[in-house]
mmCIF file with all atom_site columns, C-alpha atoms in Angstrom:
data_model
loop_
_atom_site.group_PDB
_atom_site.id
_atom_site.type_symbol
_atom_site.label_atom_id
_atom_site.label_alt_id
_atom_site.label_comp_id
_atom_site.label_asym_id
_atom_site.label_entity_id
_atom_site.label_seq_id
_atom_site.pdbx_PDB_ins_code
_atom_site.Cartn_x
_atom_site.Cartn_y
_atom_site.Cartn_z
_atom_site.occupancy
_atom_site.B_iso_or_equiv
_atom_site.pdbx_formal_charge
_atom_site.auth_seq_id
_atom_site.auth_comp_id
_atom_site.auth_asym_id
_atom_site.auth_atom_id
_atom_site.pdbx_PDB_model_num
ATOM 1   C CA . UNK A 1 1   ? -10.251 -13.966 -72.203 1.00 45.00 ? 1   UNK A CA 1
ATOM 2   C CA . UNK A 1 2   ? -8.104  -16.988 -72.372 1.00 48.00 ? 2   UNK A CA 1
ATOM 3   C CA . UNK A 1 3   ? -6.413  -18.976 -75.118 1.00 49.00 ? 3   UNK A CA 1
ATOM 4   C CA . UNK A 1 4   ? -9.526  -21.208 -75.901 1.00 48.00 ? 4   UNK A CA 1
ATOM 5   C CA . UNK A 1 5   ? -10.950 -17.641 -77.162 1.00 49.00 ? 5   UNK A CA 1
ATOM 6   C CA . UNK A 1 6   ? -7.707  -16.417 -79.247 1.00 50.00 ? 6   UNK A CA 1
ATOM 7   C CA . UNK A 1 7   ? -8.907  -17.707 -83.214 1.00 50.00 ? 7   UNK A CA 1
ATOM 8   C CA . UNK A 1 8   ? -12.297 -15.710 -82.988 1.00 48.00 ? 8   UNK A CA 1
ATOM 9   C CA . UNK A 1 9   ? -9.848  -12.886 -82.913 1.00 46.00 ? 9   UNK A CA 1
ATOM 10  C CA . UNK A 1 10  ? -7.669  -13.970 -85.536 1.00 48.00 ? 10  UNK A CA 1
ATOM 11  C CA . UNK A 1 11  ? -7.079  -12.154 -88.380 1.00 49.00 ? 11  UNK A CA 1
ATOM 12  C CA . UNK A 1 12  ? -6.784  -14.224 -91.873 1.00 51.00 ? 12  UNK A CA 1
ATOM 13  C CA . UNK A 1 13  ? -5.370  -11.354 -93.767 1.00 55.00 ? 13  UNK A CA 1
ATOM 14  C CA . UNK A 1 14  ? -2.631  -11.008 -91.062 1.00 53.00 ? 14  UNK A CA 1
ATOM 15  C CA . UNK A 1 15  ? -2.365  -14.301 -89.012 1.00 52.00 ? 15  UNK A CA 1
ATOM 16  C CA . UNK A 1 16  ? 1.311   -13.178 -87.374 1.00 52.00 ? 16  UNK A CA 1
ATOM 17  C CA . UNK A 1 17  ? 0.089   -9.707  -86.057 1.00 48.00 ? 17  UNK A CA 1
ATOM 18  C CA . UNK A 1 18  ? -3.340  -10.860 -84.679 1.00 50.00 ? 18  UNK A CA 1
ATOM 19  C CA . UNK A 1 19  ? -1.976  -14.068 -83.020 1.00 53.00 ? 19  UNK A CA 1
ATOM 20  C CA . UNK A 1 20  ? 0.506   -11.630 -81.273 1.00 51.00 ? 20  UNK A CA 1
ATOM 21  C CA . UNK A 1 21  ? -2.228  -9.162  -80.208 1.00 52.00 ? 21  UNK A CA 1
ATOM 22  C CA . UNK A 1 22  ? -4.431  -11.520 -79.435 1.00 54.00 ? 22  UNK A CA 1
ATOM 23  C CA . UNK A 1 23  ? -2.371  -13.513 -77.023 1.00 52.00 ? 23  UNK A CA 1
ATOM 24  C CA . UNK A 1 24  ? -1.344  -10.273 -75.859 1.00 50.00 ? 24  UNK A CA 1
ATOM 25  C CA . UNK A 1 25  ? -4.836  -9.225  -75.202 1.00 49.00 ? 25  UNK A CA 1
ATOM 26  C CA . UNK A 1 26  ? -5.544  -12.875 -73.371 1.00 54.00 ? 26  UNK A CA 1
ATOM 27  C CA . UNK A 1 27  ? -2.411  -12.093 -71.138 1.00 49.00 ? 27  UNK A CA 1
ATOM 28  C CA . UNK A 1 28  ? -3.305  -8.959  -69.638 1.00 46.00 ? 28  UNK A CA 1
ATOM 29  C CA . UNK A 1 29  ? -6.882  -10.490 -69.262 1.00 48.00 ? 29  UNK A CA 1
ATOM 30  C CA . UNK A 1 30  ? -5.272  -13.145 -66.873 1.00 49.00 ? 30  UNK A CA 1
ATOM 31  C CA . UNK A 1 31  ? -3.577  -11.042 -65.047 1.00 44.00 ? 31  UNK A CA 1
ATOM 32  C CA . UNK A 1 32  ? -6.041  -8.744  -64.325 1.00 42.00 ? 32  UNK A CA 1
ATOM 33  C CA . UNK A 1 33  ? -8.475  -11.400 -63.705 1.00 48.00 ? 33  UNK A CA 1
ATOM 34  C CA . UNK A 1 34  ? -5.673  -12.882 -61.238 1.00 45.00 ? 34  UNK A CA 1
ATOM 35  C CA . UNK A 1 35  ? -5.610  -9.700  -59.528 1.00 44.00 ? 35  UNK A CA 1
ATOM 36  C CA . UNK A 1 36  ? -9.215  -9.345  -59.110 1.00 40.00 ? 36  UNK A CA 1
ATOM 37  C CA . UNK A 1 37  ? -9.328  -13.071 -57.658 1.00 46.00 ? 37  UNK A CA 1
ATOM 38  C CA . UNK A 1 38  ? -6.701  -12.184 -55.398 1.00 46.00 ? 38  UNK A CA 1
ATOM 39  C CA . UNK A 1 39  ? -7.809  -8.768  -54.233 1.00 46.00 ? 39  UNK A CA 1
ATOM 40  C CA . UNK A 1 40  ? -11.536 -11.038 -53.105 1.00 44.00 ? 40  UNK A CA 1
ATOM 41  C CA . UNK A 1 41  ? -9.875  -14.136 -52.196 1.00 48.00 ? 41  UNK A CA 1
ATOM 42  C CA . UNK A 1 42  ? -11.212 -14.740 -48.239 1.00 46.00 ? 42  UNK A CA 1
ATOM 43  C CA . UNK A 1 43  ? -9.468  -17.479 -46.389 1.00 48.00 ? 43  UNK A CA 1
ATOM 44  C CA . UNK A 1 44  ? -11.970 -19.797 -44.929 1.00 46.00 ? 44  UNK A CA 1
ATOM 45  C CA . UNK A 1 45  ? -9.691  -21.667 -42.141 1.00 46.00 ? 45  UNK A CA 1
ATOM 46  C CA . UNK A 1 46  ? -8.669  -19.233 -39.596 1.00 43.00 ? 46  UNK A CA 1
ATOM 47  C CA . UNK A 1 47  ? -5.874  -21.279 -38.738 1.00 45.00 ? 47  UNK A CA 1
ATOM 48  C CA . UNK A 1 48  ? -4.237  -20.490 -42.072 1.00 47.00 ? 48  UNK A CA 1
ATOM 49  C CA . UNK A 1 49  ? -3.189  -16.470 -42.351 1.00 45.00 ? 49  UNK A CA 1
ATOM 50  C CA . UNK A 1 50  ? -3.351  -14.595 -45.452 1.00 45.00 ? 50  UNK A CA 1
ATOM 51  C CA . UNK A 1 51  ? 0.604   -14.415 -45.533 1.00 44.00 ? 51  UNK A CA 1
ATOM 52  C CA . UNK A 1 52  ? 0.819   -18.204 -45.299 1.00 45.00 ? 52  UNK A CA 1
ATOM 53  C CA . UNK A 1 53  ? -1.263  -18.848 -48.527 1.00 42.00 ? 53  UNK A CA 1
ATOM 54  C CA . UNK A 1 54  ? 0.853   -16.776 -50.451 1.00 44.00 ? 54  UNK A CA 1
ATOM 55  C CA . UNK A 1 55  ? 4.303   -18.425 -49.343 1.00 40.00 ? 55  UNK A CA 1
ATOM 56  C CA . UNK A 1 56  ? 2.137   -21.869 -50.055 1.00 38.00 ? 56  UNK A CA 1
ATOM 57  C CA . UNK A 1 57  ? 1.123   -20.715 -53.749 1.00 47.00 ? 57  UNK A CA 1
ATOM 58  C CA . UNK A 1 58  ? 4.933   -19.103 -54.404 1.00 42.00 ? 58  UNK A CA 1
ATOM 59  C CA . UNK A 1 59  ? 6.400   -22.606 -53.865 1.00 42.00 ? 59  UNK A CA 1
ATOM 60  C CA . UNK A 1 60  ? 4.325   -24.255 -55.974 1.00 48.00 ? 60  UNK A CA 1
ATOM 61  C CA . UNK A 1 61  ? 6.352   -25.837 -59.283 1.00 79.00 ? 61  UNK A CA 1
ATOM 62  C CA . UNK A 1 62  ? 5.712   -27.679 -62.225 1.00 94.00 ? 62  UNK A CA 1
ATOM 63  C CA . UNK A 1 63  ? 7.365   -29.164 -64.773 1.00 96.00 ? 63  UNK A CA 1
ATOM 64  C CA . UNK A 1 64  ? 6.730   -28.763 -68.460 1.00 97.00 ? 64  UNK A CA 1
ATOM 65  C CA . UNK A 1 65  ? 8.116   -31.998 -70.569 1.00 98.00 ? 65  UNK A CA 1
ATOM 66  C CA . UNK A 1 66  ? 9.348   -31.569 -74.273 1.00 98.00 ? 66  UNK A CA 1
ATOM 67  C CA . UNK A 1 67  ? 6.815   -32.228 -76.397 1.00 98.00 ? 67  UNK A CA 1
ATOM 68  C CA . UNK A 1 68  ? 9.497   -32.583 -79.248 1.00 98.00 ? 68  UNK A CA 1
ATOM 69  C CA . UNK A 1 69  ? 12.092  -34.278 -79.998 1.00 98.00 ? 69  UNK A CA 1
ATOM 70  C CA . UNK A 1 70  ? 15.274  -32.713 -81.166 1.00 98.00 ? 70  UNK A CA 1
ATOM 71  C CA . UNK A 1 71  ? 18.128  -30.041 -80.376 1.00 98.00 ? 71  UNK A CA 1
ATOM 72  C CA . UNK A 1 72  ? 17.121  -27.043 -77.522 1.00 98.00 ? 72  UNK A CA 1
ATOM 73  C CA . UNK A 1 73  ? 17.303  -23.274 -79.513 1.00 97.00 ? 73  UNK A CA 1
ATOM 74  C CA . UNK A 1 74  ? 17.094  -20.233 -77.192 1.00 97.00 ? 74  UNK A CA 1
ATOM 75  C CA . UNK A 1 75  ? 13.934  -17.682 -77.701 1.00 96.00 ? 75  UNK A CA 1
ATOM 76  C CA . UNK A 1 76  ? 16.771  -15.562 -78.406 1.00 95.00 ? 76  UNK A CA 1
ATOM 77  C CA . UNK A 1 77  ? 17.796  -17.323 -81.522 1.00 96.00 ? 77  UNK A CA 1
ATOM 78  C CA . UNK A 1 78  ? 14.239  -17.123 -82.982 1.00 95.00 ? 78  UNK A CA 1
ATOM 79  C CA . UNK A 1 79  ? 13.894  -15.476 -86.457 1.00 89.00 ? 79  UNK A CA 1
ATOM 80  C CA . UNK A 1 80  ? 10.909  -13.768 -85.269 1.00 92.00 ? 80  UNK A CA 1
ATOM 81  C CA . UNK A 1 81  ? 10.644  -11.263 -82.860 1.00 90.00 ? 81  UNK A CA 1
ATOM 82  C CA . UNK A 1 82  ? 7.340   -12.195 -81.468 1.00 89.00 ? 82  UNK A CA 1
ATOM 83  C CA . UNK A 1 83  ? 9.302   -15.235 -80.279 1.00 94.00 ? 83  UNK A CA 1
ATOM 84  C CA . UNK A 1 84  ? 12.701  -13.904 -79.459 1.00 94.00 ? 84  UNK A CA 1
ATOM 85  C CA . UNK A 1 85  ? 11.497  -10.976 -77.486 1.00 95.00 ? 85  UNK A CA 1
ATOM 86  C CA . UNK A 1 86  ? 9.494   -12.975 -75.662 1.00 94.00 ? 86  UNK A CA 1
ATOM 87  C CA . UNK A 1 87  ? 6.214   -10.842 -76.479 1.00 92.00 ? 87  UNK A CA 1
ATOM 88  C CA . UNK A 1 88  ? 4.096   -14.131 -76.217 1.00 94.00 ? 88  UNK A CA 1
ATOM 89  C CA . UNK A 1 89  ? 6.085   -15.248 -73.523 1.00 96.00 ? 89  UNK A CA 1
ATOM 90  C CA . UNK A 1 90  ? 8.841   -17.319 -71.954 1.00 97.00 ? 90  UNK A CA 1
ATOM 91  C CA . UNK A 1 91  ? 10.084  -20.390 -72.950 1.00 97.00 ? 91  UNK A CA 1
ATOM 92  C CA . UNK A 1 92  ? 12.182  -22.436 -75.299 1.00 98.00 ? 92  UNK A CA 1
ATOM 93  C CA . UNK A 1 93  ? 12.134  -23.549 -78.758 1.00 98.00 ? 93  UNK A CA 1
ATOM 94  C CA . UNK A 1 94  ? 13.176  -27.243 -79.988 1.00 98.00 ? 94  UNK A CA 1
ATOM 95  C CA . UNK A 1 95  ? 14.386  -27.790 -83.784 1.00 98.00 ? 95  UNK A CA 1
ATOM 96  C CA . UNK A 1 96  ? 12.731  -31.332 -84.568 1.00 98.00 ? 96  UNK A CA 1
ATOM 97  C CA . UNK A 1 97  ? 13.900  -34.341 -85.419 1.00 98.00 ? 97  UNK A CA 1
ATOM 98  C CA . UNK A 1 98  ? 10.615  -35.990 -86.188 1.00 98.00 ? 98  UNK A CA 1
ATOM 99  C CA . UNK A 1 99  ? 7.390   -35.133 -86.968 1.00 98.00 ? 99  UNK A CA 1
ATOM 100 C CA . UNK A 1 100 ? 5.859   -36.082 -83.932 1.00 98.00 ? 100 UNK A CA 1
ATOM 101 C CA . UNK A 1 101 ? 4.222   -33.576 -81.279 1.00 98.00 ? 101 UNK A CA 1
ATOM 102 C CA . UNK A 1 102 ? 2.990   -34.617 -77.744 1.00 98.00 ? 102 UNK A CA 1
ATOM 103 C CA . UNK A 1 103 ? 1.046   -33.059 -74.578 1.00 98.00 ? 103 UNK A CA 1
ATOM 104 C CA . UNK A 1 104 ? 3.805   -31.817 -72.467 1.00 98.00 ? 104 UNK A CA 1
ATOM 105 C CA . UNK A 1 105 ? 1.082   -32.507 -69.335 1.00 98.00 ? 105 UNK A CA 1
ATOM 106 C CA . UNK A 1 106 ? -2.011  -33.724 -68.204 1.00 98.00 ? 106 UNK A CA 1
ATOM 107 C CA . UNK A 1 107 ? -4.024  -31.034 -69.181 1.00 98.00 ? 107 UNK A CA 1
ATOM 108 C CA . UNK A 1 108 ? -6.808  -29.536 -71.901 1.00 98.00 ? 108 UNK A CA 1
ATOM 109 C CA . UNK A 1 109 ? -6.411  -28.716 -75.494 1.00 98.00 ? 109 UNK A CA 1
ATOM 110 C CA . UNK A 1 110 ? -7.315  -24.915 -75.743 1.00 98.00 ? 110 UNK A CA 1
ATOM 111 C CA . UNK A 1 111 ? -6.847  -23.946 -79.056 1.00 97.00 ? 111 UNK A CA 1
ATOM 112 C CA . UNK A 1 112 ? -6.516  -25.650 -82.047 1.00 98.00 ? 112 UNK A CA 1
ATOM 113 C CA . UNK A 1 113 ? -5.446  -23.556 -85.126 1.00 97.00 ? 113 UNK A CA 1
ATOM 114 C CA . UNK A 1 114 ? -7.197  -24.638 -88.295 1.00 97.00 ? 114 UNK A CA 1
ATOM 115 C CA . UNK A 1 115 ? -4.140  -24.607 -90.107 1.00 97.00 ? 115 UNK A CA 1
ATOM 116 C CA . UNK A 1 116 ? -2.965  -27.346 -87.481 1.00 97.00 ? 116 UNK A CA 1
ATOM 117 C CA . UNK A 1 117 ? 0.852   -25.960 -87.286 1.00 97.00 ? 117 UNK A CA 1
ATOM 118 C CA . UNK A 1 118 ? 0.077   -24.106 -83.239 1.00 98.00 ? 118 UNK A CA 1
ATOM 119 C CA . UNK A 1 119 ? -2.178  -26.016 -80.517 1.00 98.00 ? 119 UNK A CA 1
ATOM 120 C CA . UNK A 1 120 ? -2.679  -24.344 -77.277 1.00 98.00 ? 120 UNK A CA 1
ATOM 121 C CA . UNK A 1 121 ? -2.870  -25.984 -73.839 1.00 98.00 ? 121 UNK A CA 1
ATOM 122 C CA . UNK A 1 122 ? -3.555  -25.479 -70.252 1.00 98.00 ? 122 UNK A CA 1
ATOM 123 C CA . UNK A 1 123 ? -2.239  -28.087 -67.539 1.00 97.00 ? 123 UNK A CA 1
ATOM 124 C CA . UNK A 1 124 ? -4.073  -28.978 -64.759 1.00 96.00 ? 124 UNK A CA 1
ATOM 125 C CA . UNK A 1 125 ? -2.683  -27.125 -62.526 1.00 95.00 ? 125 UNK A CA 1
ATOM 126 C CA . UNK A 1 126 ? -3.263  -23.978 -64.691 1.00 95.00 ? 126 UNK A CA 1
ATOM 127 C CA . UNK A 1 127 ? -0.236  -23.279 -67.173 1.00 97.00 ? 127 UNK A CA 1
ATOM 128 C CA . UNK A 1 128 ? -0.988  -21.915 -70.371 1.00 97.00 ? 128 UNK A CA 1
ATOM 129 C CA . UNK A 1 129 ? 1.226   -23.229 -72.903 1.00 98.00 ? 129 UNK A CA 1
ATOM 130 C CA . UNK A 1 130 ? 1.206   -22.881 -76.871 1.00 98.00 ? 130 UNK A CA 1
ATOM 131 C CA . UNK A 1 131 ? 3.315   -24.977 -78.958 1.00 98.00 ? 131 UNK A CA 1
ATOM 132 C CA . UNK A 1 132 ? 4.209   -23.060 -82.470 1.00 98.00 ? 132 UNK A CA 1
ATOM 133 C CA . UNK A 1 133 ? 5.485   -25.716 -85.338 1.00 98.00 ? 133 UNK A CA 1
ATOM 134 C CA . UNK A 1 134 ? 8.056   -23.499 -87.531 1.00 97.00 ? 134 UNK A CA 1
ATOM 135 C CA . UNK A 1 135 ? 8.027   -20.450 -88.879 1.00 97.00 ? 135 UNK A CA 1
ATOM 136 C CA . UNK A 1 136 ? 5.240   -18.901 -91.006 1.00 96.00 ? 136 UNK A CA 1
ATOM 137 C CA . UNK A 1 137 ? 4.011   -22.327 -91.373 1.00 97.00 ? 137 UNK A CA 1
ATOM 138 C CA . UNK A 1 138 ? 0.610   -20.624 -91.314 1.00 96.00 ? 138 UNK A CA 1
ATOM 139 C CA . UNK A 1 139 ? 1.320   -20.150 -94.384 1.00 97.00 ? 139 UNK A CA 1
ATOM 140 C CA . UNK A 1 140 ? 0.749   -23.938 -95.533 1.00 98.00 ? 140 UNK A CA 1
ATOM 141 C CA . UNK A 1 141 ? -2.388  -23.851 -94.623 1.00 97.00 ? 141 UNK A CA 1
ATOM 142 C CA . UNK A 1 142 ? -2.852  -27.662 -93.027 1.00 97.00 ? 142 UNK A CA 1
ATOM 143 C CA . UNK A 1 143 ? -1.232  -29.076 -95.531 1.00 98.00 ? 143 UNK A CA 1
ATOM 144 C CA . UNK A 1 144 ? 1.536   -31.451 -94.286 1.00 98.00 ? 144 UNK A CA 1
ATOM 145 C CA . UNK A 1 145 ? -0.049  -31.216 -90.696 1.00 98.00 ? 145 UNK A CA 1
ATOM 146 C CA . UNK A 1 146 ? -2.233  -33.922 -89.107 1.00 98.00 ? 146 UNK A CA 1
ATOM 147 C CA . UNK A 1 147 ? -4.056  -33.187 -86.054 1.00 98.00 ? 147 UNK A CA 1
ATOM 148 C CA . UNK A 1 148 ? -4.637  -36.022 -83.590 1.00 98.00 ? 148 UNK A CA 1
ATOM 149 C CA . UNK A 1 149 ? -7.153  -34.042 -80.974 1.00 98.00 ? 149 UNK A CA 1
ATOM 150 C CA . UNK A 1 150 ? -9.730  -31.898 -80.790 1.00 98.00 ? 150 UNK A CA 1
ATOM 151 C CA . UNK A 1 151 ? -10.338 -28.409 -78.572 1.00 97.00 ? 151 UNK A CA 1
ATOM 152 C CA . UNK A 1 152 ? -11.954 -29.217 -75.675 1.00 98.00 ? 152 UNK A CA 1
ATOM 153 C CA . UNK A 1 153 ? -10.476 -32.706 -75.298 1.00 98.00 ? 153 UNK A CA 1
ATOM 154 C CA . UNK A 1 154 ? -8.290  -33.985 -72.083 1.00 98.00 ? 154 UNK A CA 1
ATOM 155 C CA . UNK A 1 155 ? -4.802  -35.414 -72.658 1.00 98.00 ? 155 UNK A CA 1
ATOM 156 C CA . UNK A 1 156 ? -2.329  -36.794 -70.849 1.00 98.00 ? 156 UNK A CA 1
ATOM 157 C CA . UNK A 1 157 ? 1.245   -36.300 -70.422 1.00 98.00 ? 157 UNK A CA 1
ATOM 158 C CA . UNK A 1 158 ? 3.164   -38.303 -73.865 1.00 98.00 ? 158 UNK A CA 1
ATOM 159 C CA . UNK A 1 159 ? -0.412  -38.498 -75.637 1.00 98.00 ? 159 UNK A CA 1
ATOM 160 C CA . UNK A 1 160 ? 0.023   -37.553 -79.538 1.00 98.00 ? 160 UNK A CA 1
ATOM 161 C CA . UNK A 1 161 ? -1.406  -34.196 -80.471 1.00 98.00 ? 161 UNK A CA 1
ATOM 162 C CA . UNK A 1 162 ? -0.317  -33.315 -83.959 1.00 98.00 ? 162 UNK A CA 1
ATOM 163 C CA . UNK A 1 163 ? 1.740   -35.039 -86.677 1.00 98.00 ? 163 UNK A CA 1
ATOM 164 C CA . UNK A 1 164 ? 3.545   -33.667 -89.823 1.00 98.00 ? 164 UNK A CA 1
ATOM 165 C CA . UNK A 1 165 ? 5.763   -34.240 -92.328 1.00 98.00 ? 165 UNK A CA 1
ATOM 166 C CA . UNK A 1 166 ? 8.795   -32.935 -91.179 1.00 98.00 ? 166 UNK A CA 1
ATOM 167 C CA . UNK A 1 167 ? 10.615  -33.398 -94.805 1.00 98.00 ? 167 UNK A CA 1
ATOM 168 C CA . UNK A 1 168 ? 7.871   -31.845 -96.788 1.00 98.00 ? 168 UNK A CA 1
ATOM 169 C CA . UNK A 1 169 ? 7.597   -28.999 -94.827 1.00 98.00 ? 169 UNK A CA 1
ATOM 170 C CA . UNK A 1 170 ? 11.416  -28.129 -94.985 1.00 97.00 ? 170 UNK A CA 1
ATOM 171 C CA . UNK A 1 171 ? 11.593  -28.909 -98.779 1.00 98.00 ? 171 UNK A CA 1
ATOM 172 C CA . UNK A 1 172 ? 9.089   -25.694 -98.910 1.00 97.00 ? 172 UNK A CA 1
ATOM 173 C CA . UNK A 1 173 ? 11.533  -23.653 -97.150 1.00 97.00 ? 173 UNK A CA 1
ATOM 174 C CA . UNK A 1 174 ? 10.098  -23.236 -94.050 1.00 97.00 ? 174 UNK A CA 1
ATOM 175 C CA . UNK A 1 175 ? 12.087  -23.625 -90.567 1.00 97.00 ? 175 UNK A CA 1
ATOM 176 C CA . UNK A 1 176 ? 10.885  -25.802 -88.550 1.00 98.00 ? 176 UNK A CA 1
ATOM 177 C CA . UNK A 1 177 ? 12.049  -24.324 -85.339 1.00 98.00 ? 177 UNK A CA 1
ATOM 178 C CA . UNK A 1 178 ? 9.621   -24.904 -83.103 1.00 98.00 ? 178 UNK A CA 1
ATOM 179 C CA . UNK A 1 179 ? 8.867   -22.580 -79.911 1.00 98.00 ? 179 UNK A CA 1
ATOM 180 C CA . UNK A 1 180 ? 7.606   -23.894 -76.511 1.00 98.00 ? 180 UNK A CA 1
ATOM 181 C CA . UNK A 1 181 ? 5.624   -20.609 -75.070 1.00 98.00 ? 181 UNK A CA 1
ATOM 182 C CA . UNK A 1 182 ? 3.925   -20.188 -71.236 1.00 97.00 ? 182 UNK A CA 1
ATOM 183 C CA . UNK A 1 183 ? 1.845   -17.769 -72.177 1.00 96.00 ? 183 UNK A CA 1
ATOM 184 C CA . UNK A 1 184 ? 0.967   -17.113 -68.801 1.00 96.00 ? 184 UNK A CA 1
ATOM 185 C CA . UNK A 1 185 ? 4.117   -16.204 -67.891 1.00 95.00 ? 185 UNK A CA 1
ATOM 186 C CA . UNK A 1 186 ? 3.271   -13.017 -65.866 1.00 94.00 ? 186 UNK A CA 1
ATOM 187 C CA . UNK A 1 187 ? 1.245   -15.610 -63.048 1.00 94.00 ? 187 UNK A CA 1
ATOM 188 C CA . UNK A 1 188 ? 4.581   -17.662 -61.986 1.00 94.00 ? 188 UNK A CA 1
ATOM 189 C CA . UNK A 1 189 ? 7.361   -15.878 -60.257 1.00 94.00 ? 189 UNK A CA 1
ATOM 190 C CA . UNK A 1 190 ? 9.934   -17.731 -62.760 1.00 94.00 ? 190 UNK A CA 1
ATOM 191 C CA . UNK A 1 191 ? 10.077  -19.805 -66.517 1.00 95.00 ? 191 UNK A CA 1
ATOM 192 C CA . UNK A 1 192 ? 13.943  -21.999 -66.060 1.00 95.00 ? 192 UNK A CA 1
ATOM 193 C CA . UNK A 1 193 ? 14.704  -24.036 -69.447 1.00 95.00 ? 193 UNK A CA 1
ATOM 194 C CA . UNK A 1 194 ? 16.324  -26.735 -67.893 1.00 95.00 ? 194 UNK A CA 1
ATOM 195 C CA . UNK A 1 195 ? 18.176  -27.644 -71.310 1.00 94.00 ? 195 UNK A CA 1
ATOM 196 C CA . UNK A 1 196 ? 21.397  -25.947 -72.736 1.00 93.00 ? 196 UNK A CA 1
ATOM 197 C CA . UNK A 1 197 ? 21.153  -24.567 -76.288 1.00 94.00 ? 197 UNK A CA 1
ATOM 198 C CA . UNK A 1 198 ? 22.287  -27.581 -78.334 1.00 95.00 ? 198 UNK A CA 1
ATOM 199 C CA . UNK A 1 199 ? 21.551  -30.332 -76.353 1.00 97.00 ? 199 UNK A CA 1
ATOM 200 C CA . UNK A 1 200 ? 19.383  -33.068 -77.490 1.00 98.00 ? 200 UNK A CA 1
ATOM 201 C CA . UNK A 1 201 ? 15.978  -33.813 -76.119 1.00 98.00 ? 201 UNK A CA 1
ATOM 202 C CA . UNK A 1 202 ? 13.829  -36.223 -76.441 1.00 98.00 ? 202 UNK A CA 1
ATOM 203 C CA . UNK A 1 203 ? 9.613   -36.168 -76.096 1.00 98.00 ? 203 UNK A CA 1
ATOM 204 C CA . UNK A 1 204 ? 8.655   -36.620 -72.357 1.00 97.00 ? 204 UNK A CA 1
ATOM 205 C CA . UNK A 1 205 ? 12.437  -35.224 -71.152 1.00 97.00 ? 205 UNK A CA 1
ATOM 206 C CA . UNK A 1 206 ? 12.012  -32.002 -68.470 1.00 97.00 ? 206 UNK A CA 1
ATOM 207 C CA . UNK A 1 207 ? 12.410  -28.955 -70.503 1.00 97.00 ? 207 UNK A CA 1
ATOM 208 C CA . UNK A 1 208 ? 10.670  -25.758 -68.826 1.00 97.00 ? 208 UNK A CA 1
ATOM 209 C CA . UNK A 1 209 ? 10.381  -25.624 -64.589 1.00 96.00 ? 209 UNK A CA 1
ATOM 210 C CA . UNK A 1 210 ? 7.470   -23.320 -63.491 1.00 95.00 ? 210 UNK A CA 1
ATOM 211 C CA . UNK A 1 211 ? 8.055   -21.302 -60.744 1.00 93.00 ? 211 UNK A CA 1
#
């Protein structure tokens, strides 16, 4: 189970707890799935030993770009603990300054929540990311959100995915704190924000290196 598969196991009574459990659920499917891949994985060039493929596939990085812009916020400082404890995984969150959210990668749109406030992606080199507009913003229920893709489609690194009204939203009383999640976390030897807490970014700057 991955991320495209996460909303058939949503709960509407309870969106909060069943989005935790159910990315919960999808991570320990990954990894086990990861480990089963591994465990059958032959090498077909003898010249290549088993040990060499894993120092190859440990060195391996990528690098996730903001998809916001506005001021970095630790996980830490996260009003809820699904977020700060990192439960869904590592990452960073990013307090907008616009209403403007765009692919941090090339890569595939996963999951799109109805409620358009949380799309999930996955790059093309395999990182699961979810991007989580504000706080209970579930609550709204679409309104002030605009999607701009589809699950299923491809996007590119800078494409638009979702619009909202950033004024709106706050006027409601909602934060709009915004969390950047790998929730994948447990296949990459490391997650590095490569932003300070308080520092400005803009969309497209680096702001998570995969290790």
């Amino acid at each position: 189970m991955g991320l495209f598969e996460i909303p058939a196991l949503l709960d509407p009574a309870q969106p909060g707890v069943s989005l935790v459990r159910a990315v919960i659920a999808a991570a320990i499917s990954l990894v086990i799935g990861f480990a089963v891949s591994f465990l059958t994985f032959k090498d077909e060039e003898p010249s290549q030993t088993k040990g060499e493929e894993s120092d190859s596939e440990k060195c391996k990085k990528e690098v996730i770009a903001s998809p916001l812009t506005g001021k970095i916020k630790p996980l830490s400082e996260i009003e809820d603990g699904a977020f700060s404890n990192e439960t869904l995984g590592k990452g960073v969150a990013v307090t907008p300054a616009e209403g403007k959210v765009t692919a941090p990668f090339n890569g595939t749109v996963m999951m799109l929540f109805p409620t358009k406030h949380a799309i999930g992606l996955m790059s093309d080199q395999g990182c699961e990311v979810i991007i989580h507009i504000g706080m209970d913003t579930v609550r709204l229920d679409g309104k002030h959100f605009d999607a701009h893709v589809k699950e299923g489609d491809k996007v590119k690194k800078g494409d638009l995915l979702i619009t909202f009204d950033k004024d709106a939203i706050e006027k409601e009383g909602y934060s709009l704190d915004t969390p950047v999640i790998v929730t994948n976390t447990n296949d990459y030897m490391d997650i590095i924000t490569m932003m300070e807490g308080g520092s400005t970014v803009r969309r497209g700057d680096d702001l998570i290196a995969i290790l």
